[in-house]
Every structure is written in structure tokens, then in C-alpha cells.
């Protein structure tokens, strides 16, 4: 079962998403990050550890300090140092098409998920690959 | 070939000597010469005479005098008129006479006739003929071109005038009457510059001097005074006429009216500036709209999506305690949404309230008021706050906006103070082009503008892990400042403090 990272400052989203993943037993463990900066720091620290790097990363756009876009920029420098590759899913309440096309410009971003996220969509995303 | 000169009775060598001299003299002149005695017999003629009248030497030699003369007469355009003149002359034999005549072949002759007098008696007449065809032609062509130019300048719609190197008017074309009235010629002898609009005078004199000194054509757009009051816009082309000494003594000024064009130009410029103002407003509106899309898309939709997820959980849950916790979270999300809506509403109010009432406010008073509101935070942080409003001590601005600007920027500076430094915050005003600028500098944490610069003034953006960070203050302040046509800018470096400048609109 995969290791899943949730990067979102919204505690209620963290709660609902975690509950859905756990209820369907879609992950072995879930990592919680309040903003992009925390996630980058974790990835840097565990860059060489395949076991500690996530298999999927859910990334919110609007966050304090380092938002989703900044995370993706920082991630460009970091990704070559990581012991394994993993897909990033952009998760946002935004329905702005500009956000979607901007997200697609990053090759790591495999999909754009509009909140609220359903159990069906999560199952589909976490069973991908 | 017979000698062209036939003396009546050459008997003596002296006479023979005189005869030879005469022959040489007569043949060396460029004029055609003919001497006829009182009986109508030819005494002398020369080669040039034959040439002018188109006789060959052979012809002349074999012809009796009467025949030669009458043949010569037939070559004249108006022989009767000529014969009349001859008769008149013979009636008054001592008269000298000057005349012009034309031959059938187009040759124009200046005819001069003088009596030949011997021992006080008239014994014959000397006729001389000078071919002046070329001279006449040249004169005619000069006259013709003069007439042509005169006609052109007199009838042209352009205004032509000649001035001397001092600008004194020498000539004004009749078309000038349209500008200077019926008495336009009264201006001849006065200075052209007395007619030029005061605002255009310097430029016009500059161009004129350039023309005179550099001796080259110049062009100027100048307003001239009209006889009936008012001004007319003319485009004037000035061309120097350089004299033999190499200096300019006359200047030809050819002008045409460009009033309509000038007025259209002004109108176009006016329209242009209006259009670009509209474009600016539209651009701002567009940016605001985009900003709103973002706010609605992110900030309003996210609590709604949470509520939807929670509702789903609620419906599926059988545990009463769990259901209570879902309700609590839904409540939280609803409150968040309400507060977002409230903020959005506030911003809308600011944007719509461009005509908000302004008061005269002293910066000292406004800052004192804000310091009192933040007194607890100031004393806890032991911040040193200094101000210098001497240059611009007061401003005409909405009180609540100024208060909002000061309170947000001051509390920002206090909140993001450097942990190892005693906070120092300076307020000052300066006068800049177009208004007053307020500067607030601190020695706090600062911010990496390269990384965060584009987010500073956005809604709900925070850059420090700080419990009091809401990300609403700077967004509101920016909206308030821009709604009144002002500007806010930030200058900062990480760990090196932050400076905000506010240009009031």
C-alpha cells in the first residue's frame, strides 16, 4: 500500500481526505504538511530514503508561506536528488481554467483535482500507475 | 567677285587710298551697311548687308541697283510701311532715324539711317541694319517668364511674400488679402514678425535666422494674426535668395493654411489621451476582475467543498458523537465562508466608493491615534517609533483609509520584528511629483521579494509562521490606496527590514 502526502493548510480538508483514504484502506500511511515549505523540508531530509518518500503527493494551491506554485518551482531543483519518482496531484477548490493550464505545464503534475474530493476519485487516483 | 564698294569716280591715288580704307572699315563692322546717293543709286554696301537680306555675291553683282533694292524690299514683312518711312525721310533729308523692322525669314533688324553730307549738302543716305533677333528673343523670353511667375504668384492659393534679411515685407501676393484684408498692401515695409502669434514668435525667429545664416530652406508652422482678429495656422516654407556676395538679401516665404489640420491634430491628441485613460481604467478593472475570480474560486469555494464533504460524512455516520463533531466542523467552515464574504464585501465597497469624503488630516494626529490603538503591542515589543512629517505635515484624504493604512503597516512592522533586534520603525512624508508620499521603514525580519514579491498584496497571503497572520491587511490597504488612484510599493531584503512607500492619490 502506498505512502500518501497531503500538502494543505486547510485542517478540515486534511481531516476529510484522511478519513476517506483510511475508510477505503487506500494508504499504508498519510503524511500531513501545512504548507509547501514543510513538505519541501521533509523531502530534502528524506531524499535518499525510498521508504520515507511518498508514492503520491496531493498539493493544494493556496497556502501560506510557500504555496503550491512555489512548491513546484522548488521541487524542480529537488526532484533529481530524490531516490524515487512519484506523481503529484494538484488539489484545489479553484475552478479557474488558468490554474489548470498552469498546473499542466509541470510534468510531475499528473492530474488536477477539484475539491470536494470523492472516495471514487481518490480510489481512482491512488490505484493509478 | 566685284568690289562691294563702287566709288563714283576714283581717279587719284589719294582717293584710291581712301577708298581702300573705307572698304576695310565697311566690311569689318557687324552691321549691314548700305549707302544710297540722292539719285537712288547705290554708292556702297557691305557683305553683311547681303548676308542679312539673303543675297549671294553673284546675285548682287549682276543686278541693277533698282532691282536689288526692290528685291530687298520684298523681303521685309511690311514693305509698305517701310516705303512710307523712306519717303518721309527723303522729304526731310537731314533727319536721322531709328526703327525696327522684321524680315520674312523672322530676322528682326534695328534700322538706323543718317544723311550723307558732302560740302554741306546732302548727297545720299547711309542705312545700317543690325540683326537683333537673338536679343529680341531673349528679351521676349525674360518678359514671358516674368509674366508667367507674376501670374502664378498672383493667382496661387498659397500666400507668397518676399521679405528682406531683416524680415521686412517687400511683396505680398494678392491671396494674402484673405488674411490681411483689403488693405493688405499697407503691411509692405513692416516686419513680418509683427504678424506672428506671441507663442510662435521665438520659434519663427529661430527658423528665420537659421535660413539667413545657413542659407538653406526652412519650414515652420506658425500662427499669424488676421485682419478681422483671431489667428490662422500657416505652414510656411522659406527659401533664401542668395546674392552675388554670397549673402541672403531676399527670402521667399510660401505659406498655406493648416488651421483645420492643426485643430484635428489637437482633437486627435485629446481623444488619444482620453482613450489611453480609458484603456488604463479598463486594464485596472480587468486586473480587479481577475483578482475577484481568484478570490471567489479559492477562498469562497474551499469552505463550501468542505461542508459538502462533511455533509456526506454526516449522512453516512451512525455515531452521534461523530455527527456532532461533523456539525462543529461545518459550523467552522460556514463561519469562515461568512468572513470571506464579509471581506469581499468590504473590498467591493472600497472599489465602489471612489468619491469617499476627504478631510484635512495631520499625519502627527493620525499616527498618534494609531499608536494608542496598538499601545499594548508597542509597549510589549519596546518598539521605538519615530516620525518626520515636516515636509508634508497634512493631507486631504479619507480619515478611515489613512487610519487603515497606518494601522496595518505599523502592526505589520511590529508583528514581523526581528527576534534579535529592538524594533525601530520610522514614518516620514515627502513631496513627490503629483502628490505626497509616505514612507514606513522597519528593521524587522524583511522578506525575500524575489520569492514572495508577487504575492505580497494578495488576499490571504502570509509569509511567516505567525499566529496573527491573516493575510488580509495589505490586501485591503492596497485596495484602499488604489481606489483613490494611489500606489503602494515594498522594498525589502530577508533579515534586513522592510520599507513601504505609499503614494497618495
CSV table of N, CA, C and O in Angstrom, one decimal, chain A residues 61-62 67 69 92-100 102 112, chain B residues 286-302 340 344 455 458-461 475:
chain,number,residue,atom,x,y,z
A,61,UNK,N,-3.2,24.6,-3.8
A,61,UNK,CA,-2.6,25.8,-4.5
A,61,UNK,C,-2.4,26.9,-3.4
A,61,UNK,O,-1.3,27.4,-3.2
A,62,UNK,N,-3.5,27.3,-2.8
A,62,UNK,CA,-3.5,28.4,-1.9
A,62,UNK,C,-3.1,28.0,-0.5
A,62,UNK,O,-3.8,27.5,0.2
A,67,UNK,N,3.3,28.5,-1.3
A,67,UNK,CA,2.0,27.9,-1.8
A,67,UNK,C,2.4,26.8,-2.9
A,67,UNK,O,3.5,26.5,-3.1
A,69,UNK,N,2.3,26.7,-6.1
A,69,UNK,CA,3.2,27.1,-7.3
A,69,UNK,C,4.7,27.2,-6.8
A,69,UNK,O,5.5,26.7,-7.5
A,92,UNK,N,-7.4,21.5,-5.5
A,92,UNK,CA,-7.8,22.9,-5.2
A,92,UNK,C,-9.3,23.1,-5.4
A,92,UNK,O,-10.0,22.3,-6.0
A,93,UNK,N,-9.8,24.1,-4.7
A,93,UNK,CA,-11.2,24.5,-4.8
A,93,UNK,C,-11.3,25.3,-6.1
A,93,UNK,O,-12.5,25.6,-6.5
A,94,UNK,N,-10.2,25.7,-6.7
A,94,UNK,CA,-10.3,26.6,-7.8
A,94,UNK,C,-10.9,25.9,-9.1
A,94,UNK,O,-10.6,24.8,-9.4
A,95,UNK,N,-11.8,26.6,-9.7
A,95,UNK,CA,-12.3,26.2,-11.0
A,95,UNK,C,-11.8,27.1,-12.1
A,95,UNK,O,-12.4,27.1,-13.2
A,96,UNK,N,-10.8,27.9,-11.8
A,96,UNK,CA,-10.3,28.8,-12.7
A,96,UNK,C,-9.4,28.0,-13.8
A,96,UNK,O,-8.4,27.4,-13.4
A,97,UNK,N,-9.8,28.1,-15.1
A,97,UNK,CA,-9.1,27.3,-16.1
A,97,UNK,C,-7.6,27.7,-16.2
A,97,UNK,O,-6.7,26.9,-16.6
A,98,UNK,N,-7.3,29.0,-15.8
A,98,UNK,CA,-5.9,29.4,-15.8
A,98,UNK,C,-5.0,28.6,-14.8
A,98,UNK,O,-3.9,28.3,-15.1
A,99,UNK,N,-5.6,28.3,-13.7
A,99,UNK,CA,-4.9,27.5,-12.7
A,99,UNK,C,-4.6,26.1,-13.2
A,99,UNK,O,-3.6,25.5,-13.1
A,100,UNK,N,-5.6,25.6,-14.0
A,100,UNK,CA,-5.5,24.2,-14.5
A,100,UNK,C,-4.4,24.1,-15.6
A,100,UNK,O,-3.6,23.2,-15.6
A,102,UNK,N,-2.0,26.2,-15.9
A,102,UNK,CA,-0.7,26.5,-15.3
A,102,UNK,C,-0.1,25.2,-14.7
A,102,UNK,O,1.1,24.9,-14.7
A,112,UNK,N,-5.4,17.2,-12.1
A,112,UNK,CA,-5.8,18.4,-11.4
A,112,UNK,C,-7.2,18.0,-10.7
A,112,UNK,O,-8.1,17.7,-11.5
B,286,UNK,N,-9.9,45.1,-15.3
B,286,UNK,CA,-9.6,43.7,-15.7
B,286,UNK,C,-8.8,43.0,-14.6
B,286,UNK,O,-9.1,41.8,-14.3
B,287,UNK,N,-7.8,43.6,-14.2
B,287,UNK,CA,-7.0,43.0,-13.1
B,287,UNK,C,-7.8,42.8,-11.9
B,287,UNK,O,-7.7,41.7,-11.2
B,288,UNK,N,-8.7,43.7,-11.5
B,288,UNK,CA,-9.5,43.5,-10.4
B,288,UNK,C,-10.5,42.4,-10.6
B,288,UNK,O,-10.7,41.6,-9.7
B,289,UNK,N,-11.0,42.3,-11.8
B,289,UNK,CA,-11.9,41.1,-12.1
B,289,UNK,C,-11.2,39.8,-11.9
B,289,UNK,O,-11.7,38.9,-11.3
B,290,UNK,N,-9.9,39.7,-12.5
B,290,UNK,CA,-9.1,38.5,-12.3
B,290,UNK,C,-8.9,38.2,-10.9
B,290,UNK,O,-9.0,37.0,-10.4
B,291,UNK,N,-8.6,39.2,-10.1
B,291,UNK,CA,-8.4,39.1,-8.7
B,291,UNK,C,-9.6,38.5,-8.0
B,291,UNK,O,-9.6,37.6,-7.2
B,292,UNK,N,-10.8,39.0,-8.5
B,292,UNK,CA,-12.0,38.5,-7.9
B,292,UNK,C,-12.3,37.1,-8.3
B,292,UNK,O,-12.8,36.3,-7.4
B,293,UNK,N,-12.0,36.7,-9.5
B,293,UNK,CA,-12.2,35.3,-9.9
B,293,UNK,C,-11.4,34.4,-9.0
B,293,UNK,O,-11.8,33.4,-8.5
B,294,UNK,N,-10.1,34.9,-8.7
B,294,UNK,CA,-9.3,34.1,-7.9
B,294,UNK,C,-9.8,34.0,-6.5
B,294,UNK,O,-9.9,32.9,-5.9
B,295,UNK,N,-10.3,35.1,-5.9
B,295,UNK,CA,-10.9,35.1,-4.6
B,295,UNK,C,-12.1,34.2,-4.5
B,295,UNK,O,-12.2,33.3,-3.6
B,296,UNK,N,-13.0,34.3,-5.5
B,296,UNK,CA,-14.2,33.5,-5.5
B,296,UNK,C,-13.8,32.0,-5.6
B,296,UNK,O,-14.3,31.2,-4.9
B,297,UNK,N,-12.9,31.8,-6.6
B,297,UNK,CA,-12.5,30.4,-6.9
B,297,UNK,C,-11.9,29.7,-5.7
B,297,UNK,O,-12.2,28.6,-5.4
B,298,UNK,N,-10.9,30.4,-5.1
B,298,UNK,CA,-10.2,29.8,-4.0
B,298,UNK,C,-10.9,29.9,-2.6
B,298,UNK,O,-11.2,29.0,-1.9
B,299,UNK,N,-11.1,31.2,-2.3
B,299,UNK,CA,-11.5,31.5,-0.9
B,299,UNK,C,-12.9,31.2,-0.6
B,299,UNK,O,-13.3,30.9,0.6
B,300,UNK,N,-13.8,31.3,-1.5
B,300,UNK,CA,-15.2,31.0,-1.3
B,300,UNK,C,-15.5,29.6,-1.5
B,300,UNK,O,-16.3,29.0,-0.8
B,301,UNK,N,-14.9,29.0,-2.5
B,301,UNK,CA,-15.3,27.6,-2.8
B,301,UNK,C,-14.8,26.6,-1.8
B,301,UNK,O,-15.4,25.6,-1.6
B,302,UNK,N,-13.6,26.9,-1.2
B,302,UNK,CA,-13.0,25.9,-0.4
B,302,UNK,C,-13.8,25.6,0.9
B,302,UNK,O,-14.0,24.4,1.2
B,340,UNK,N,-15.1,35.4,4.8
B,340,UNK,CA,-14.6,35.7,3.4
B,340,UNK,C,-15.6,36.6,2.7
B,340,UNK,O,-15.2,37.5,2.0
B,344,UNK,N,-14.8,40.3,1.2
B,344,UNK,CA,-15.1,40.6,-0.2
B,344,UNK,C,-16.0,41.8,-0.4
B,344,UNK,O,-15.8,42.7,-1.2
B,455,UNK,N,3.2,38.0,-4.4
B,455,UNK,CA,2.1,37.6,-3.5
B,455,UNK,C,1.8,38.6,-2.4
B,455,UNK,O,0.7,38.5,-1.7
B,458,UNK,N,-1.7,40.2,-2.1
B,458,UNK,CA,-2.8,39.3,-2.4
B,458,UNK,C,-3.6,39.0,-1.1
B,458,UNK,O,-3.0,38.9,0.0
B,459,UNK,N,-4.8,38.6,-1.3
B,459,UNK,CA,-5.7,38.2,-0.2
B,459,UNK,C,-5.2,36.9,0.4
B,459,UNK,O,-4.8,36.0,-0.3
B,460,UNK,N,-5.2,36.9,1.7
B,460,UNK,CA,-4.9,35.6,2.5
B,460,UNK,C,-3.5,35.1,2.1
B,460,UNK,O,-3.3,33.9,2.0
B,461,UNK,N,-2.6,36.0,2.0
B,461,UNK,CA,-1.2,35.5,1.8
B,461,UNK,C,-0.4,35.9,3.0
B,461,UNK,O,-0.4,37.0,3.4
B,475,UNK,N,-3.8,43.5,1.6
B,475,UNK,CA,-4.7,43.4,0.5
B,475,UNK,C,-5.7,44.6,0.6
B,475,UNK,O,-6.0,45.2,-0.4
